[in-house]
Amino acid sequence: MPDAGLAADGSIDYFNEWYPVSFTKDLDKSKPHRFVLLDIPLVIWWDPNAKAWRVFEDVCPHRLVPLSEGRVNQAGMLECGYHGWAFSASGRCEVVPQQGKRDTPRACATAYHAAERQGLLFVLPKPLPPALLTKGGTNPDLAAALAMAVAEEARIPLVPELEEPGGKWLSQDVWRDLPYDWSTLMENVLDSSHVPFTHHVSMSNRNVIGAYDLKLTTPLTEEGFDGLWKTGPRAGKLGPQSTTFKAPCFMKHRLDAKGFASLTVVYAVPMRPGKCRLINRNVLRFGNPVPELIFNLLPPWWWHVSSNVLLEDDQVFLHLGEEELARRRANGLSHSQVCYMPSTADTYVVAFNRWLQRFGGGGPFGGADTQFVEALGARLSRQQLLDRYSQHTESCASCQQGLRQIAAVRGAAAAVRTLAGALAIFCAAVAVAAAAVGAPAAALGSLAAPPPAGVLGVLGSALVRCAEAVAGPLDPSGAGQMLRAAAWAALAAGAAAAVAALEGLRQRFYEGVYPPPRNVSAKD
Ligand code: FES
Ligand SMILES: [Fe+2]
């Protein structure tokens, strides 16, 4: 039986494959989101009635504006921001305010099959059958369409290990919209030999290189391939690493080392030519509970922010390199004709490109030709390439929450800095005055003298008590107050350091740094 994802000519039908579009924990349920998959603009929105994510084409059937600029209304329908047409879960138009009633099927939004699995929202980018637009459960077309929908969901590319009961796998989840093609990303993550060099300092070491004895362990088919790197990373210190490429967008490395096991899972999601969404899960299983405890304490945004340097290690050269590759291939040359790959280190890169040529039709956007080169567009500036905010933070609910938390803590730290600084100055002034005059009464002036009676007296006593609480018991030498001044100054300095550190952390949500750590490291 042919694979459901294959076109009639045996090559893959990219529009009949499931793609993850987002971690659901990073989606804000209060508003619609735009995402482009295979050049199709999509709107992702939370249906509060069914408590499920919905995915439509991001185009209003009335006058074609993006539905993602609208809202989810009180009735739990997606409402266009232009004239208020409202659409229910299946895409059916329920409200045309200008007519007072819903309109014909032509008024429907195009709905896509979406399913949440393993914390990811997956989309099948072919429109739902019209039968699913019909309400009620007796329509035989509807029953058939629903049965087909269930069968379709069995093809979602999942991480099998995360399905193991009691598997104790922990997933560190990261995503970013990258300024290069999904095929460039897939090549990059299949290519383990770049890691010690590209990611020297940030995660690896270019001085620890072992054999790159990579081999395919299964034949190359339309479904992908498996492979084994017998020596494995860190010059073999961690043991062999196995790899799976499941066409078209899933890749997994697995390493079973002493004390831990790790999976590096990447979904390379094609957005448009030269642009993809990386969805990355670093899945770990530890031999003892301490790392697990620490792992669970960290918020999702921490992993997002921490992954940026690593991603930016490759960002500039992959963006520039893929254009060079496409230009050279536009003359009709194959990948292996324009790239020279004599070593077994490139086994998976070669295999992936063979898959792309034999079964992948060159890619969803038509492969390397002059049109593809044109579609890649002008190269971005370095500043644009390192723009973390537009490539991730702006659309990530977890990072937006992180920014709010950081702003709140930073505000509190700034207040402590100001207050403690003022108190340090006050204590120092009291100490200097006490030492100069040699008597506490003189040091604190009338505040330290017996208070007058009445309201002024009460106020005066309160002020003296406050002053003592801040500056310590009155001390004729001024030494006690000076000690307090030093303590307040230390607190102010600590708070100032916290403000600076939090500002540095906030900055990490916005822009990357250049040059990459490997090029500025003093270590060889
Ligand atoms: S364009 Fe959407 S309601 Fe008019
Ligand atoms: Fe994030």
PDB file of N, CA, C and O and ligand atoms in Angstrom, residues 304 392 396 399, ligand 2:
ATOM      1  N   HIS A 304      14.672  28.720  26.122  1.00  0.00           N
ATOM      2  CA  HIS A 304      14.607  29.495  24.874  1.00  0.00           C
ATOM      3  C   HIS A 304      15.765  30.487  24.812  1.00  0.00           C
ATOM      4  O   HIS A 304      16.469  30.592  23.812  1.00  0.00           O
ATOM      5  N   HIS A 392      11.621  35.083  17.437  1.00  0.00           N
ATOM      6  CA  HIS A 392      11.086  34.212  18.480  1.00  0.00           C
ATOM      7  C   HIS A 392      10.240  34.951  19.529  1.00  0.00           C
ATOM      8  O   HIS A 392       9.043  34.698  19.659  1.00  0.00           O
ATOM      9  N   CYS A 396       6.260  34.342  21.287  1.00  0.00           N
ATOM     10  CA  CYS A 396       6.348  33.274  22.285  1.00  0.00           C
ATOM     11  C   CYS A 396       5.710  33.721  23.601  1.00  0.00           C
ATOM     12  O   CYS A 396       6.205  34.635  24.268  1.00  0.00           O
ATOM     13  N   CYS A 399       8.130  33.428  26.606  1.00  0.00           N
ATOM     14  CA  CYS A 399       9.139  34.485  26.712  1.00  0.00           C
ATOM     15  C   CYS A 399       8.495  35.819  27.082  1.00  0.00           C
ATOM     16  O   CYS A 399       9.095  36.614  27.804  1.00  0.00           O
TER      17      CYS A 399
HETATM   18 FE    FE B   2      10.265  31.649  24.097  1.00  0.00          FE
END
